[in-house]
Coordinates of C-alpha atoms and ligand atoms in Angstrom, one line a residue:
M1 CA 97.4 162.9 105.6
S2 CA 95.4 163.1 102.4
N3 CA 91.8 164.3 102.4
K4 CA 90.4 160.9 101.5
P5 CA 88.1 159.5 104.3
V6 CA 89.9 157.2 106.6
R7 CA 89.0 153.6 106.0
V8 CA 90.9 150.9 107.8
R9 CA 90.5 147.2 108.0
F10 CA 91.4 144.2 110.1
A11 CA 92.0 141.3 107.7
P12 CA 92.5 138.1 109.7
S13 CA 92.8 134.7 108.1
P14 CA 90.5 132.1 109.7
T15 CA 93.3 129.7 110.4
G16 CA 92.7 129.4 114.1
P17 CA 91.9 131.5 117.2
L18 CA 92.9 135.1 117.2
H19 CA 96.3 135.6 119.0
M20 CA 96.4 138.7 121.3
G21 CA 98.8 140.2 118.7
G22 CA 95.9 140.1 116.2
V23 CA 93.6 141.7 118.8
R24 CA 96.1 144.5 119.2
T25 CA 96.2 145.0 115.4
A26 CA 92.4 145.2 115.4
L27 CA 92.5 147.5 118.4
Y28 CA 94.9 150.0 116.7
N29 CA 92.8 150.0 113.6
Y30 CA 89.7 150.6 115.6
L31 CA 91.4 153.4 117.6
F32 CA 92.8 155.0 114.4
A33 CA 89.4 155.0 112.7
K34 CA 87.7 156.4 115.8
K35 CA 90.3 159.1 116.2
N36 CA 90.0 160.1 112.6
K37 CA 86.3 159.8 112.3
G38 CA 86.8 157.0 109.8
T39 CA 85.5 153.5 109.3
F40 CA 86.9 150.3 110.7
L41 CA 85.9 147.2 108.8
I42 CA 86.8 143.5 109.0
R43 CA 87.6 141.4 106.0
I44 CA 88.1 137.6 106.3
E45 CA 91.0 136.5 104.2
D46 CA 90.3 132.8 103.5
T47 CA 91.8 132.2 100.1
D48 CA 94.1 129.6 101.4
Q49 CA 91.6 126.8 101.7
T50 CA 94.2 124.3 103.0
R51 CA 94.6 126.4 106.2
F52 CA 90.9 127.0 106.8
V53 CA 89.8 126.1 110.4
P54 CA 86.1 125.7 111.1
G55 CA 84.8 128.0 113.8
A56 CA 87.7 130.5 113.5
Q57 CA 85.7 133.2 111.9
E58 CA 83.0 133.0 114.6
Y59 CA 85.7 133.0 117.2
I60 CA 87.3 136.2 115.8
M61 CA 84.0 138.0 115.7
D62 CA 83.0 136.9 119.2
A63 CA 86.4 138.0 120.5
L64 CA 86.2 141.4 119.0
A65 CA 82.7 141.8 120.4
W66 CA 83.9 140.8 123.9
C67 CA 86.7 143.4 123.6
G68 CA 84.2 146.1 122.5
I69 CA 86.0 146.8 119.3
M70 CA 83.4 145.7 116.7
P71 CA 83.9 147.0 113.2
T72 CA 81.1 148.8 111.4
E73 CA 81.4 146.8 108.2
G74 CA 82.0 143.1 107.8
P75 CA 80.5 139.7 107.5
G76 CA 77.2 139.5 109.4
I77 CA 77.3 143.3 109.8
G78 CA 76.9 144.5 106.3
G79 CA 78.3 147.6 104.5
D80 CA 78.5 149.0 101.0
F81 CA 81.8 147.2 100.1
G82 CA 80.9 143.6 100.6
P83 CA 81.0 140.7 100.6
Y84 CA 83.6 140.9 103.3
V85 CA 84.7 137.3 103.1
Q86 CA 87.2 136.7 100.3
S87 CA 86.0 133.2 99.3
E88 CA 82.6 134.9 98.5
R89 CA 84.5 137.4 96.2
K90 CA 86.3 134.5 94.4
E91 CA 85.1 135.5 90.9
M92 CA 86.3 139.1 91.2
Y93 CA 90.0 138.4 91.2
R94 CA 90.8 136.5 88.0
P95 CA 90.2 139.5 85.7
Y96 CA 92.7 141.6 87.6
A97 CA 95.4 138.9 87.3
E98 CA 94.6 138.5 83.6
Q99 CA 94.8 142.3 83.1
L100 CA 98.4 142.2 84.4
V101 CA 99.2 139.3 82.1
K102 CA 97.9 141.3 79.1
E103 CA 100.0 144.3 80.2
D104 CA 103.1 142.1 80.4
K105 CA 103.3 142.7 84.2
A106 CA 102.5 139.1 85.0
Y107 CA 102.7 135.8 83.2
Y108 CA 101.3 132.3 83.1
A109 CA 103.6 129.6 84.6
F110 CA 103.0 126.0 83.8
D111 CA 105.8 124.4 85.9
T112 CA 104.5 121.6 88.1
A113 CA 105.2 121.4 91.8
E114 CA 107.5 118.4 91.1
E115 CA 109.5 120.3 88.5
L116 CA 110.0 123.2 90.8
D117 CA 111.0 120.8 93.6
E118 CA 113.5 119.3 91.3
M119 CA 114.9 122.7 90.4
R120 CA 115.2 123.6 94.1
E121 CA 116.9 120.3 94.8
R122 CA 119.4 120.7 92.0
A123 CA 120.2 124.3 93.1
K124 CA 120.7 123.1 96.6
Q125 CA 123.3 120.6 95.5
M126 CA 125.1 123.3 93.6
G127 CA 125.3 125.3 96.8
M128 CA 122.3 127.6 96.3
P129 CA 119.9 126.8 99.1
N130 CA 117.5 129.6 98.4
W131 CA 116.4 129.0 94.9
Q132 CA 113.6 131.3 93.7
Y133 CA 111.4 131.8 90.7
N134 CA 112.6 135.2 89.8
H135 CA 113.8 137.6 87.0
I136 CA 116.7 135.3 86.3
T137 CA 115.3 131.8 86.6
R138 CA 112.0 132.6 84.8
T139 CA 113.9 132.8 81.6
T140 CA 114.6 129.1 81.6
L141 CA 111.3 127.8 83.1
K142 CA 108.0 126.7 81.6
N143 CA 106.0 130.0 81.3
S144 CA 104.4 132.3 78.9
L145 CA 107.6 134.4 78.7
T146 CA 109.6 131.5 77.4
L147 CA 107.1 129.3 75.5
P148 CA 105.8 130.4 72.0
Q149 CA 102.3 131.9 72.1
D150 CA 100.6 129.0 70.3
Q151 CA 102.0 126.6 72.8
V152 CA 100.7 128.7 75.7
D153 CA 97.3 128.9 74.1
A154 CA 97.2 125.2 73.5
L155 CA 98.2 124.4 77.1
I156 CA 95.5 126.7 78.5
Q157 CA 93.0 125.3 76.0
N158 CA 93.8 121.7 77.1
G159 CA 93.3 122.6 80.7
A160 CA 96.9 122.3 81.8
P161 CA 97.2 123.6 85.3
Y162 CA 98.9 127.0 85.6
V163 CA 99.5 129.8 88.0
I164 CA 99.8 133.5 87.3
R165 CA 103.1 135.1 88.6
M166 CA 104.1 138.6 89.1
K167 CA 106.8 139.7 86.5
M168 CA 109.1 141.5 88.8
P169 CA 111.0 144.2 86.9
R170 CA 114.8 144.0 87.0
N171 CA 116.8 146.2 89.2
E172 CA 114.3 148.8 90.3
D173 CA 114.2 150.4 93.7
I174 CA 110.8 150.2 95.3
R175 CA 110.4 153.0 97.9
F176 CA 107.6 153.7 100.3
E177 CA 107.2 155.5 103.6
D178 CA 105.9 153.4 106.4
I179 CA 104.3 155.6 109.1
I180 CA 106.0 153.7 111.9
R181 CA 109.2 152.5 110.2
G182 CA 110.1 155.4 108.0
W183 CA 111.4 154.9 104.5
V184 CA 111.7 151.4 103.2
V185 CA 113.7 150.7 100.1
V186 CA 113.9 147.3 98.4
N187 CA 115.5 146.4 95.1
T188 CA 113.3 144.2 92.9
N189 CA 116.3 142.0 92.2
N190 CA 115.9 140.7 95.7
L191 CA 112.2 139.8 95.2
D192 CA 110.8 136.7 93.6
D193 CA 108.0 136.4 91.1
K194 CA 105.2 135.7 93.6
V195 CA 102.2 133.7 92.6
L196 CA 99.2 136.0 92.3
F197 CA 96.7 133.5 91.1
K198 CA 96.7 129.8 91.9
S199 CA 95.9 126.8 89.8
D200 CA 92.9 126.0 92.1
G201 CA 91.2 129.2 90.7
M202 CA 91.8 131.2 93.9
P203 CA 93.9 134.3 94.2
T204 CA 96.8 134.3 96.6
Y205 CA 96.8 136.4 99.7
H206 CA 98.9 139.1 97.9
L207 CA 96.5 139.6 95.0
A208 CA 93.3 139.4 96.9
N209 CA 94.6 141.6 99.6
I210 CA 95.5 144.5 97.4
V211 CA 92.5 144.2 95.1
D212 CA 90.2 144.3 98.1
D213 CA 92.1 147.1 99.8
H214 CA 91.6 149.0 96.6
L215 CA 88.0 148.1 96.1
M216 CA 87.2 148.7 99.7
E217 CA 88.9 152.1 99.5
I218 CA 91.3 151.4 102.4
S219 CA 93.3 154.5 103.2
H220 CA 95.7 153.0 105.7
V221 CA 97.0 149.5 106.0
I222 CA 97.8 148.9 109.7
R223 CA 99.1 145.4 110.3
G224 CA 101.7 143.3 112.0
E225 CA 105.4 143.6 111.2
E226 CA 105.4 140.1 109.8
W227 CA 103.8 141.6 106.7
L228 CA 106.5 144.2 106.1
P229 CA 108.5 141.9 103.7
S230 CA 105.3 141.6 101.5
A231 CA 104.8 145.4 101.4
P232 CA 107.2 146.1 98.5
L233 CA 105.3 143.5 96.3
H234 CA 102.0 145.1 97.4
V235 CA 103.4 148.6 96.4
M236 CA 104.4 147.1 93.0
L237 CA 101.0 145.7 92.5
Y238 CA 99.2 149.0 93.3
R239 CA 101.5 150.7 90.8
A240 CA 101.0 148.0 88.2
F241 CA 97.3 148.6 88.4
G242 CA 97.7 152.3 88.4
W243 CA 96.0 152.6 91.8
D244 CA 96.7 154.9 94.8
V245 CA 98.9 153.2 97.3
P246 CA 97.5 153.3 100.8
Q247 CA 99.6 154.4 103.7
F248 CA 101.3 151.6 105.5
A249 CA 101.9 151.2 109.2
H250 CA 103.6 148.0 110.3
L251 CA 103.2 147.3 114.0
P252 CA 106.0 146.0 116.2
L253 CA 106.1 142.4 117.2
L254 CA 104.9 141.2 120.5
L255 CA 107.8 139.6 122.4
R256 CA 107.9 137.0 125.2
P257 CA 108.3 138.4 128.7
D258 CA 112.0 137.7 128.7
G259 CA 112.3 139.5 125.4
N260 CA 113.6 136.3 123.8
G261 CA 111.6 136.0 120.6
K262 CA 108.1 136.4 119.3
L263 CA 105.2 135.6 121.7
S264 CA 103.8 132.5 120.1
K265 CA 100.5 130.7 120.7
R266 CA 102.2 127.9 122.7
D267 CA 103.9 130.4 125.1
G268 CA 100.8 131.3 127.0
D269 CA 99.9 128.1 128.7
R270 CA 103.6 127.1 129.0
L271 CA 104.5 130.3 130.8
G272 CA 101.2 130.6 132.7
F273 CA 99.3 133.4 131.0
P274 CA 96.7 133.4 128.2
V275 CA 97.7 134.6 124.7
F276 CA 94.2 134.4 123.4
P277 CA 91.3 136.8 124.2
T278 CA 88.9 133.9 124.9
D279 CA 89.1 130.1 125.3
W280 CA 89.7 128.1 122.2
T281 CA 89.4 124.3 122.0
T282 CA 91.1 122.7 118.9
S283 CA 89.4 119.9 117.0
E284 CA 91.7 117.5 118.9
G285 CA 90.2 118.8 122.1
E286 CA 93.2 120.8 123.2
L287 CA 92.3 123.9 125.2
Y288 CA 94.1 127.2 124.8
S289 CA 93.0 129.5 127.6
G290 CA 91.6 133.0 127.1
Y291 CA 91.6 136.2 129.1
R292 CA 87.8 136.3 129.3
E293 CA 87.5 132.9 131.0
K294 CA 90.4 133.7 133.3
G295 CA 88.3 136.5 134.7
Y296 CA 89.9 139.5 133.1
Y297 CA 87.6 142.5 132.3
P298 CA 87.7 143.4 128.6
E299 CA 88.6 147.0 129.5
A300 CA 91.7 145.8 131.4
F301 CA 92.7 143.5 128.6
I302 CA 92.3 146.3 126.0
N303 CA 94.1 148.9 128.1
M304 CA 97.0 146.5 128.5
L305 CA 97.1 145.7 124.8
A306 CA 97.0 149.4 123.8
F307 CA 100.3 149.9 125.8
L308 CA 102.0 147.0 124.0
G309 CA 103.8 149.1 121.4
W310 CA 102.2 152.5 122.0
N311 CA 102.3 155.1 124.8
P312 CA 100.5 158.4 125.2
G313 CA 103.6 160.3 126.1
T314 CA 102.2 161.2 129.5
P315 CA 102.3 159.2 132.8
Q316 CA 98.6 158.3 132.5
E317 CA 98.1 154.5 132.2
I318 CA 94.4 153.9 132.8
F319 CA 92.5 154.7 129.7
S320 CA 88.9 153.9 128.7
L321 CA 88.4 152.9 125.1
D322 CA 87.1 156.4 124.3
E323 CA 90.1 158.0 126.0
L324 CA 92.4 155.7 124.0
A325 CA 90.7 156.7 120.8
E326 CA 91.2 160.3 121.8
A327 CA 94.9 159.9 122.6
F328 CA 95.9 157.4 119.9
T329 CA 98.3 158.4 117.1
L330 CA 100.4 156.1 115.0
D331 CA 103.5 158.3 115.4
R332 CA 103.6 157.2 119.0
V333 CA 103.7 153.5 118.1
S334 CA 107.3 152.2 118.6
K335 CA 109.4 150.4 116.0
A336 CA 110.9 148.1 118.7
G337 CA 109.3 144.9 119.6
A338 CA 106.9 145.2 122.6
K339 CA 107.6 142.9 125.6
F340 CA 104.5 141.3 127.0
D341 CA 104.4 141.7 130.8
P342 CA 102.0 139.3 132.6
D343 CA 102.5 141.2 136.0
K344 CA 101.5 144.5 134.4
T345 CA 98.5 142.7 132.8
R346 CA 97.4 141.6 136.2
W347 CA 98.0 145.1 137.5
F348 CA 95.6 146.6 134.9
Q349 CA 93.0 144.0 135.9
Q350 CA 93.4 145.0 139.6
Q351 CA 93.0 148.7 138.8
Y352 CA 89.8 148.0 136.9
L353 CA 88.4 145.8 139.6
R354 CA 89.1 148.4 142.2
S355 CA 87.5 151.2 140.2
K356 CA 84.2 149.4 140.2
S357 CA 81.6 150.3 142.9
N358 CA 80.9 147.8 145.6
A359 CA 77.3 147.6 144.3
E360 CA 78.5 146.7 140.9
L361 CA 80.9 144.1 142.1
A362 CA 78.2 142.7 144.4
S363 CA 75.7 142.2 141.7
Q364 CA 78.4 140.6 139.5
L365 CA 79.2 138.2 142.4
K366 CA 75.5 137.4 142.9
A367 CA 75.0 136.7 139.2
Q368 CA 78.2 134.8 138.6
F369 CA 78.3 132.7 141.7
Q370 CA 74.7 132.5 142.7
R371 CA 75.5 133.7 146.2
E372 CA 72.8 133.5 148.9
E373 CA 74.0 136.5 150.8
S374 CA 72.0 139.8 150.4
E375 CA 73.2 142.5 148.1
E376 CA 74.0 144.6 151.1
Q377 CA 76.2 141.9 152.7
L378 CA 78.0 141.3 149.4
E379 CA 78.6 145.0 149.0
Q380 CA 80.3 145.0 152.4
V381 CA 82.4 142.0 151.4
C382 CA 83.4 143.7 148.2
G383 CA 84.3 146.9 150.1
M384 CA 86.6 145.0 152.4
M385 CA 88.1 142.6 149.9
K386 CA 88.4 144.4 146.5
E387 CA 91.8 145.9 147.3
R388 CA 93.1 142.4 147.9
A389 CA 91.7 140.9 144.7
T390 CA 92.7 140.7 141.1
F391 CA 89.7 138.9 139.8
I392 CA 86.1 139.0 141.0
Q393 CA 86.4 135.4 142.3
D394 CA 89.3 136.4 144.5
I395 CA 86.9 138.4 146.6
L396 CA 85.3 135.1 147.6
T397 CA 88.5 133.1 148.1
E398 CA 90.4 135.9 149.8
G399 CA 87.4 136.7 151.9
N400 CA 86.4 133.1 152.6
Y401 CA 86.5 133.6 156.3
L402 CA 83.7 136.2 156.0
F403 CA 81.4 133.3 155.1
E404 CA 82.9 130.4 156.9
K405 CA 84.6 129.8 160.2
P406 CA 88.4 129.3 160.0
T407 CA 89.6 125.7 160.1
V408 CA 93.3 126.6 159.9
Y409 CA 95.3 129.2 161.8
D410 CA 98.2 131.1 160.3
E411 CA 101.3 129.4 161.7
Q412 CA 103.5 132.5 161.4
T413 CA 101.2 134.6 163.5
I414 CA 101.0 131.8 166.1
S415 CA 104.8 131.4 166.4
K416 CA 105.5 135.1 166.4
K417 CA 102.6 136.5 168.5
W418 CA 101.0 133.8 170.6
K419 CA 102.5 134.0 174.0
E420 CA 101.9 132.1 177.3
D421 CA 99.4 134.6 178.5
S422 CA 97.6 135.0 175.1
S423 CA 94.9 132.6 175.9
A424 CA 94.0 134.5 179.1
L425 CA 94.3 137.8 177.4
M426 CA 92.0 136.8 174.5
T427 CA 89.5 135.3 176.9
E428 CA 89.3 138.6 178.7
W429 CA 88.9 140.4 175.3
T430 CA 86.1 138.1 174.4
A431 CA 84.2 139.0 177.5
I432 CA 84.7 142.7 176.8
L433 CA 83.5 142.3 173.3
A434 CA 80.4 140.4 174.5
S435 CA 79.5 143.5 176.5
V436 CA 79.6 145.9 173.6
N437 CA 76.0 146.8 173.0
D438 CA 76.1 148.6 169.7
F439 CA 78.1 146.0 167.8
S440 CA 79.4 148.2 165.0
Q441 CA 82.9 149.3 163.9
E442 CA 83.5 152.3 166.0
P443 CA 82.3 151.1 169.4
I444 CA 84.2 147.9 168.8
E445 CA 87.3 149.9 168.0
T446 CA 86.9 152.1 171.1
A447 CA 86.4 149.1 173.3
F448 CA 89.5 147.5 171.8
K449 CA 91.7 150.6 172.4
E450 CA 90.5 150.9 176.0
F451 CA 91.3 147.3 176.5
I452 CA 94.9 147.4 175.2
S453 CA 95.7 150.6 177.0
S454 CA 94.4 149.1 180.3
K455 CA 96.7 146.2 179.6
N456 CA 99.6 148.5 178.7
L457 CA 99.9 146.7 175.4
G458 CA 100.4 148.0 171.9
I459 CA 98.1 147.3 168.9
G460 CA 100.7 145.1 167.3
A461 CA 100.6 142.7 170.3
V462 CA 96.9 142.2 170.4
L463 CA 95.2 142.9 167.0
P464 CA 97.0 140.1 165.2
L465 CA 95.7 137.6 167.8
F466 CA 92.2 139.0 167.4
R467 CA 92.5 138.5 163.6
L468 CA 94.1 135.1 164.0
L469 CA 91.2 133.8 166.1
V470 CA 88.4 135.3 164.1
T471 CA 89.7 134.8 160.5
G472 CA 92.6 132.3 160.8
T473 CA 94.8 134.7 158.8
G474 CA 97.7 137.0 159.5
M475 CA 96.5 139.9 157.3
G476 CA 93.4 141.5 155.9
P477 CA 91.0 144.4 156.1
S478 CA 90.0 146.3 159.2
M479 CA 89.3 143.8 162.0
F480 CA 86.6 146.1 163.4
E481 CA 84.8 146.1 160.1
I482 CA 85.1 142.3 159.9
A483 CA 83.7 142.0 163.4
Q484 CA 80.8 144.2 162.6
F485 CA 80.1 142.2 159.5
L486 CA 80.2 138.9 161.3
G487 CA 78.1 140.1 164.2
K488 CA 78.6 139.6 167.9
E489 CA 77.5 136.0 168.3
E490 CA 79.6 134.7 165.5
C491 CA 82.7 136.7 166.7
I492 CA 82.4 135.5 170.2
A493 CA 82.0 131.9 169.0
R494 CA 85.0 132.2 166.8
L495 CA 87.1 133.7 169.5
E496 CA 86.2 130.9 171.9
A497 CA 86.8 128.1 169.4
G498 CA 90.0 129.8 168.2
I499 CA 91.5 130.1 171.7
N500 CA 91.0 126.3 172.2
A501 CA 92.2 125.4 168.7
V502 CA 95.4 127.5 169.0
E503 CA 96.1 126.2 172.5
T504 CA 95.8 122.7 171.3
L505 CA 98.1 123.4 168.4
K506 CA 100.6 124.9 170.9
T507 CA 100.5 121.9 173.3
N508 CA 100.9 119.4 170.4
A509 CA 103.7 121.3 168.8
Ligands
LIG601 N1 95.4 137.9 106.1 C1 96.5 138.5 106.7 C2 96.7 138.0 108.1 O1 96.2 137.0 108.4 C3 96.4 140.0 106.7 C4 97.6 140.8 106.5 C5 97.2 142.2 106.2 O2 96.6 142.9 107.0 O3 97.5 142.7 105.0 O4 97.3 138.6 109.0

């Protein structure tokens, strides 16, 4: 690596919400900057006014903030290299395009959209479906390379619309080394003369992107693989201006869970998982769901994303953001597409939920769901239920019977465990339980064990019945803990009601 300070950027176009692939790009930039004591900035690339979507920029900033990966330079943040929104830098770009024209590295092209469409159509009919404006066709088109100088001047003078196109040299190999993909070699004969400056007075993405990366002193361009085909042109542009070429790192695509193709924005809700960090509603009122609103913790989302295309080379999977920054290197980013795994994503969420203290979860429950229970009660609930939950709200749904009497009784437990003498057995157990004075876990457990051994029965024959009657379920945390939590009176009431309910079910069956 050179000695230049590390400066990296995330350069989204505000054309809609930020796909999780975009968040991963931002994350890797953030981690790389942190690891190398560099700067991570955000630049909004909004030169294509036709694709501008109101609210998208705010969405992007809000999503990065939720993820905890805010840049230190950018719109609304400040920095010495602003403005950080390209439409606000509009005036800066034309002189660069003009400079290239002067140096015969670019040219004015006056062909109208209709004329170009006609060319394309004619070529198609002649069996050439991929017509391009390139080093061959430019010699017969309406541009400053073919028209006499006075005619060019007159056209410009008279306000004829024109674009500025890159004059791709013939038959030159462009080589650059991508940190992830290794050497890339492309011959200029395979590249077209891309538009650098549009007739609407705006630069294209290509020109604005490299001018800004140069002016903002970007050392490493870390971005999605979909930009790899543009990289040779970008390298040519840097060289045309005589600027240092930043190092490139093109990140692998995110693939659908079945590995079949790119993970697109429509996949999420179709396949049942979000592809956006936070909810987004289109102007037509269509909702795309987000991780935040689904109840994911940003730490879990980020941890999962970090592993989509990167691994630390050790078995460790749970990483805080700081640990990720410490461990992250671009040479451990893979070339191959990264398959998104919704189950693994839920697993990360579970791990983060479990790692929180009961007190932390309890206060989250209280704040989020306005629960009436005391902090202490909620802490006990969290202690019992967090191993069975993925999201905080699952603690309430999974542990519903801690707050309300059961109304249904697990059929499987009834058919497998409820025998003819169960009613009598459980009535006897109810009486014993009623006589336990210190109604806490251990004495309840002792009484239970004494009871089953006096009956010569195993735990497996009696405990499921106890659980069934008190909670209605066939599985859950320690019954002794549940009993203590509910208290004697409630337990006895539930046992009595449960015996009647199950017996009725049995007779009616
Ligand atoms: N504006 C491009 C995008 O929307 C940025 C590509 C790049 O990082 O160079 O992804």
